[in-house]
Amino acid sequence: MNHDDLRHWSKRAADWAHDYHATLRDRPVRAQTTPGATAAQLPPQAPEAAEPIEDIFADFERIVPDAMTHWQHPRFFAYFNSNAAPASMLAEQLANAMAVQGMLWQTAPAATEIEQVMIGWLRDALGLAGHFTGTIHDSATTATLCAVLTMRERALGWQGLEDGLSGQPPLVIFCSDQTHSSIDKATRLAGIGQRNTIKIRTDDTLALDEDALIHALGLHKSNGKRPIGLILAVGGTSVGASDRVGRCIEIAKAHDLYVHVDAAWAGSAMICPEFRHIWDGIDGADSIVFNPHKWLGAQFDCAVQFLADPAPQVRTLGLRPDYLQTLETSEVTDFNEWTVPLGRRFRALKLWFLMRAYGLEGLRTRIRNHVAWAGELCEAIRALPDFRIVTEPRLSLFSFRYKDDDAATEALLTRINADGRVYLTQTRHKGEFVIRVTVGQFDCTREDVMCVLDVLQELAE
Ligand SMILES: *Cc1c(COP(=O)(O)O)cnc(C)c1O
């Protein structure tokens, strides 16, 4: 296959993609396959001889789509959506065609500068203060790891990078019991350790209890530990919990803690001014992550990290071996110094296409619709006999239970996903098995959302 063939097959792929998206509603949302079924259709070894692309493409059509869970299905209400607005898919095609590796300004000047401008556009769109700069990562997990490494090195005067962690005082990081597992992953990998990741209890509103935080700070200090950072949740994954950001930051500043805010999902909704109260006080944060690849519509992957001051993170992550020196290093930003990997994809292009093709107002309208429809569906489920709303809508996420019983709720969920018209998943809230509903697919309609009600009515006993 050469570039002339690629021109032909790219058009075939575009036609395929169009038809795939146009017929998604006819497919079950969740893959109806069994473990090992796909692998069994592939030969165990790579071919020695070249094969015709016709055969490869035909095998793709035959094997792959039916064994996929369709994340762009308009009735995907399970995990937080990982959207791919058409304009962002187009940008990805162009980025793939150039296939640049943007580790340095010099290796990708336009990618670097468009990334800087997009960070500014998003900062303003989310209503953040003008001092924030930032960068784009693959995932929120990576951004959180970067923030935790920065907390660690800032506290150690950047000596951990030189000497390692043995011999250092035990460091502790605080967060609420509603934070995402990516925080645990980051603190484990950064050498802080799970036991030094202190989960502060939450109150009735599911926000971190500030008195408990102050108490824990005192306790760990008197036990010879060194508090270094606070990680706050804005829109937690399980049921959408948010901390009182401003109040928590005040406490953190009084104890010289570095503050990172995980708004991976809810951050996108901050383009709507009426939702910004959920992160009141955010401008005091040191680091904030949100995933435009979730609710905003940028194709996976795209996680934006805003930084009040990039210097501590760049000092933590940056290295300049001889072979990465360029003449203009002092005048430009080399984004590899802001992130874990050296190599970087051109992710800013899809943000540029996305914000221009829909406009912030178009993106706001979608998010507002999702929130309104989730509220409407929640009220309809509340009115059904045998159903109980367990957590009220937080933006477009709520949870419910059936017959107030774990087994009955779980059995209902199994029937829902075998039926295939919609896709829902579970979590546990205060020990109870609940079904989560989150609305956020880019092309979903009110009818798609209300389809959940039809399915529940049919499948409830
Ligand atoms: C999705 C999510 C994450 C993890 O995001 P990745 O980009 O997949 O690493 C972290 N925190 C919250 C609140 C999330 O919703």
mmCIF file of N, CA and C in Angstrom, residues 339-395:
data_model
loop_
_atom_site.group_PDB
_atom_site.id
_atom_site.type_symbol
_atom_site.label_atom_id
_atom_site.label_comp_id
_atom_site.label_asym_id
_atom_site.label_seq_id
_atom_site.Cartn_x
_atom_site.Cartn_y
_atom_site.Cartn_z
ATOM 1 N N THR A 339 5.435 17.619 30.602
ATOM 2 C CA THR A 339 4.671 16.365 30.643
ATOM 3 C C THR A 339 5.595 15.175 30.876
ATOM 4 N N VAL A 340 5.021 13.996 31.074
ATOM 5 C CA VAL A 340 5.836 12.800 31.312
ATOM 6 C C VAL A 340 6.493 12.288 30.022
ATOM 7 N N PRO A 341 5.730 11.993 28.957
ATOM 8 C CA PRO A 341 6.410 11.459 27.768
ATOM 9 C C PRO A 341 7.227 12.543 27.078
ATOM 10 N N LEU A 342 8.236 12.118 26.355
ATOM 11 C CA LEU A 342 8.983 13.072 25.529
ATOM 12 C C LEU A 342 8.171 13.398 24.267
ATOM 13 N N GLY A 343 7.710 12.357 23.602
ATOM 14 C CA GLY A 343 6.978 12.547 22.346
ATOM 15 C C GLY A 343 5.558 13.011 22.600
ATOM 16 N N ARG A 344 5.046 13.833 21.681
ATOM 17 C CA ARG A 344 3.702 14.377 21.881
ATOM 18 C C ARG A 344 2.946 14.413 20.561
ATOM 19 N N ARG A 345 1.682 14.039 20.607
ATOM 20 C CA ARG A 345 0.802 14.147 19.448
ATOM 21 C C ARG A 345 0.318 15.600 19.315
ATOM 22 N N PHE A 346 -0.214 15.901 18.135
ATOM 23 C CA PHE A 346 -0.716 17.259 17.850
ATOM 24 C C PHE A 346 -2.188 17.289 18.262
ATOM 25 N N ARG A 347 -2.444 17.390 19.568
ATOM 26 C CA ARG A 347 -3.829 17.307 20.050
ATOM 27 C C ARG A 347 -4.555 18.650 19.975
ATOM 28 N N ALA A 348 -3.801 19.734 19.865
ATOM 29 C CA ALA A 348 -4.459 21.046 19.884
ATOM 30 C C ALA A 348 -5.301 21.284 18.641
ATOM 31 N N LEU A 349 -4.950 20.589 17.549
ATOM 32 C CA LEU A 349 -5.650 20.858 16.286
ATOM 33 C C LEU A 349 -7.144 20.557 16.426
ATOM 34 N N LYS A 350 -7.477 19.480 17.129
ATOM 35 C CA LYS A 350 -8.905 19.118 17.226
ATOM 36 C C LYS A 350 -9.655 20.103 18.120
ATOM 37 N N LEU A 351 -8.955 20.720 19.056
ATOM 38 C CA LEU A 351 -9.620 21.751 19.864
ATOM 39 C C LEU A 351 -9.925 22.983 19.011
ATOM 40 N N TRP A 352 -8.994 23.312 18.146
ATOM 41 C CA TRP A 352 -9.159 24.471 17.268
ATOM 42 C C TRP A 352 -10.352 24.258 16.336
ATOM 43 N N PHE A 353 -10.405 23.062 15.718
ATOM 44 C CA PHE A 353 -11.521 22.747 14.820
ATOM 45 C C PHE A 353 -12.837 22.702 15.609
ATOM 46 N N LEU A 354 -12.801 22.087 16.785
ATOM 47 C CA LEU A 354 -14.015 21.903 17.585
ATOM 48 C C LEU A 354 -14.636 23.244 17.972
ATOM 49 N N MET A 355 -13.815 24.118 18.554
ATOM 50 C CA MET A 355 -14.378 25.388 19.055
ATOM 51 C C MET A 355 -14.839 26.281 17.911
ATOM 52 N N ARG A 356 -14.159 26.189 16.762
ATOM 53 C CA ARG A 356 -14.587 27.015 15.636
ATOM 54 C C ARG A 356 -15.829 26.439 14.951
ATOM 55 N N ALA A 357 -15.882 25.129 14.802
ATOM 56 C CA ALA A 357 -16.971 24.525 14.021
ATOM 57 C C ALA A 357 -18.314 24.573 14.747
ATOM 58 N N TYR A 358 -18.298 24.582 16.074
ATOM 59 C CA TYR A 358 -19.575 24.608 16.809
ATOM 60 C C TYR A 358 -19.771 25.934 17.538
ATOM 61 N N GLY A 359 -18.675 26.643 17.773
ATOM 62 C CA GLY A 359 -18.760 27.878 18.552
ATOM 63 C C GLY A 359 -19.004 27.526 20.010
ATOM 64 N N LEU A 360 -18.551 28.364 20.899
ATOM 65 C CA LEU A 360 -18.789 28.079 22.320
ATOM 66 C C LEU A 360 -20.280 28.002 22.597
ATOM 67 N N GLU A 361 -21.063 28.806 21.870
ATOM 68 C CA GLU A 361 -22.499 28.803 22.125
ATOM 69 C C GLU A 361 -23.118 27.459 21.721
ATOM 70 N N GLY A 362 -22.643 26.893 20.622
ATOM 71 C CA GLY A 362 -23.131 25.578 20.215
ATOM 72 C C GLY A 362 -22.765 24.509 21.240
ATOM 73 N N LEU A 363 -21.552 24.590 21.777
ATOM 74 C CA LEU A 363 -21.119 23.605 22.774
ATOM 75 C C LEU A 363 -21.914 23.784 24.072
ATOM 76 N N ARG A 364 -22.180 25.036 24.432
ATOM 77 C CA ARG A 364 -22.975 25.294 25.651
ATOM 78 C C ARG A 364 -24.380 24.717 25.516
ATOM 79 N N THR A 365 -24.975 24.918 24.328
ATOM 80 C CA THR A 365 -26.344 24.433 24.123
ATOM 81 C C THR A 365 -26.412 22.926 24.346
ATOM 82 N N ARG A 366 -25.419 22.200 23.826
ATOM 83 C CA ARG A 366 -25.428 20.747 24.028
ATOM 84 C C ARG A 366 -25.388 20.407 25.509
ATOM 85 N N ILE A 367 -24.468 21.029 26.237
ATOM 86 C CA ILE A 367 -24.313 20.689 27.656
ATOM 87 C C ILE A 367 -25.580 21.061 28.437
ATOM 88 N N ARG A 368 -26.149 22.205 28.102
ATOM 89 C CA ARG A 368 -27.397 22.613 28.784
ATOM 90 C C ARG A 368 -28.513 21.615 28.491
ATOM 91 N N ASN A 369 -28.613 21.170 27.250
ATOM 92 C CA ASN A 369 -29.629 20.167 26.915
ATOM 93 C C ASN A 369 -29.402 18.891 27.721
ATOM 94 N N HIS A 370 -28.168 18.444 27.785
ATOM 95 C CA HIS A 370 -27.886 17.190 28.493
ATOM 96 C C HIS A 370 -28.316 17.297 29.957
ATOM 97 N N VAL A 371 -27.998 18.438 30.562
ATOM 98 C CA VAL A 371 -28.356 18.622 31.977
ATOM 99 C C VAL A 371 -29.884 18.630 32.125
ATOM 100 N N ALA A 372 -30.560 19.333 31.223
ATOM 101 C CA ALA A 372 -32.026 19.425 31.313
ATOM 102 C C ALA A 372 -32.668 18.057 31.094
ATOM 103 N N TRP A 373 -32.203 17.320 30.099
ATOM 104 C CA TRP A 373 -32.800 16.012 29.802
ATOM 105 C C TRP A 373 -32.520 15.009 30.920
ATOM 106 N N ALA A 374 -31.318 15.062 31.511
ATOM 107 C CA ALA A 374 -31.020 14.164 32.629
ATOM 108 C C ALA A 374 -31.998 14.456 33.773
ATOM 109 N N GLY A 375 -32.282 15.749 34.009
ATOM 110 C CA GLY A 375 -33.222 16.120 35.066
ATOM 111 C C GLY A 375 -34.618 15.600 34.781
ATOM 112 N N GLU A 376 -35.015 15.703 33.524
ATOM 113 C CA GLU A 376 -36.347 15.246 33.124
ATOM 114 C C GLU A 376 -36.474 13.721 33.287
ATOM 115 N N LEU A 377 -35.436 13.017 32.851
ATOM 116 C CA LEU A 377 -35.455 11.553 32.987
ATOM 117 C C LEU A 377 -35.488 11.151 34.462
ATOM 118 N N CYS A 378 -34.720 11.866 35.267
ATOM 119 C CA CYS A 378 -34.674 11.564 36.701
ATOM 120 C C CYS A 378 -36.070 11.685 37.310
ATOM 121 N N GLU A 379 -36.789 12.756 36.967
ATOM 122 C CA GLU A 379 -38.147 12.940 37.513
ATOM 123 C C GLU A 379 -39.080 11.819 37.043
ATOM 124 N N ALA A 380 -38.930 11.405 35.796
ATOM 125 C CA ALA A 380 -39.787 10.339 35.269
ATOM 126 C C ALA A 380 -39.506 9.015 35.990
ATOM 127 N N ILE A 381 -38.237 8.743 36.273
ATOM 128 C CA ILE A 381 -37.902 7.491 36.978
ATOM 129 C C ILE A 381 -38.407 7.558 38.423
ATOM 130 N N ARG A 382 -38.324 8.742 39.021
ATOM 131 C CA ARG A 382 -38.792 8.911 40.399
ATOM 132 C C ARG A 382 -40.281 8.538 40.513
ATOM 133 N N ALA A 383 -41.008 8.818 39.435
ATOM 134 C CA ALA A 383 -42.452 8.582 39.463
ATOM 135 C C ALA A 383 -42.816 7.110 39.230
ATOM 136 N N LEU A 384 -41.836 6.299 38.828
ATOM 137 C CA LEU A 384 -42.146 4.884 38.577
ATOM 138 C C LEU A 384 -42.259 4.126 39.896
ATOM 139 N N PRO A 385 -43.203 3.176 39.989
ATOM 140 C CA PRO A 385 -43.267 2.362 41.202
ATOM 141 C C PRO A 385 -42.009 1.506 41.320
ATOM 142 N N ASP A 386 -41.549 1.261 42.535
ATOM 143 C CA ASP A 386 -40.398 0.389 42.813
ATOM 144 C C ASP A 386 -39.036 1.008 42.504
ATOM 145 N N PHE A 387 -39.015 2.241 41.978
ATOM 146 C CA PHE A 387 -37.714 2.862 41.705
ATOM 147 C C PHE A 387 -37.465 3.973 42.728
ATOM 148 N N ARG A 388 -36.187 4.116 43.124
ATOM 149 C CA ARG A 388 -35.827 5.188 44.042
ATOM 150 C C ARG A 388 -34.593 5.909 43.503
ATOM 151 N N ILE A 389 -34.655 7.229 43.446
ATOM 152 C CA ILE A 389 -33.478 8.022 43.079
ATOM 153 C C ILE A 389 -32.563 8.044 44.296
ATOM 154 N N VAL A 390 -31.325 7.600 44.114
ATOM 155 C CA VAL A 390 -30.400 7.531 45.254
ATOM 156 C C VAL A 390 -29.555 8.799 45.333
ATOM 157 N N THR A 391 -28.965 9.208 44.216
ATOM 158 C CA THR A 391 -28.275 10.511 44.227
ATOM 159 C C THR A 391 -28.933 11.404 43.180
ATOM 160 N N GLU A 392 -29.228 12.617 43.611
ATOM 161 C CA GLU A 392 -29.919 13.596 42.764
ATOM 162 C C GLU A 392 -28.978 14.036 41.642
ATOM 163 N N PRO A 393 -29.537 14.562 40.549
ATOM 164 C CA PRO A 393 -28.678 14.974 39.435
ATOM 165 C C PRO A 393 -27.631 16.005 39.870
ATOM 166 N N ARG A 394 -26.395 15.720 39.515
ATOM 167 C CA ARG A 394 -25.306 16.682 39.624
ATOM 168 C C ARG A 394 -24.870 16.884 38.185
ATOM 169 N N LEU A 395 -25.100 18.064 37.669
ATOM 170 C CA LEU A 395 -25.008 18.295 36.227
ATOM 171 C C LEU A 395 -25.864 17.220 35.553
#
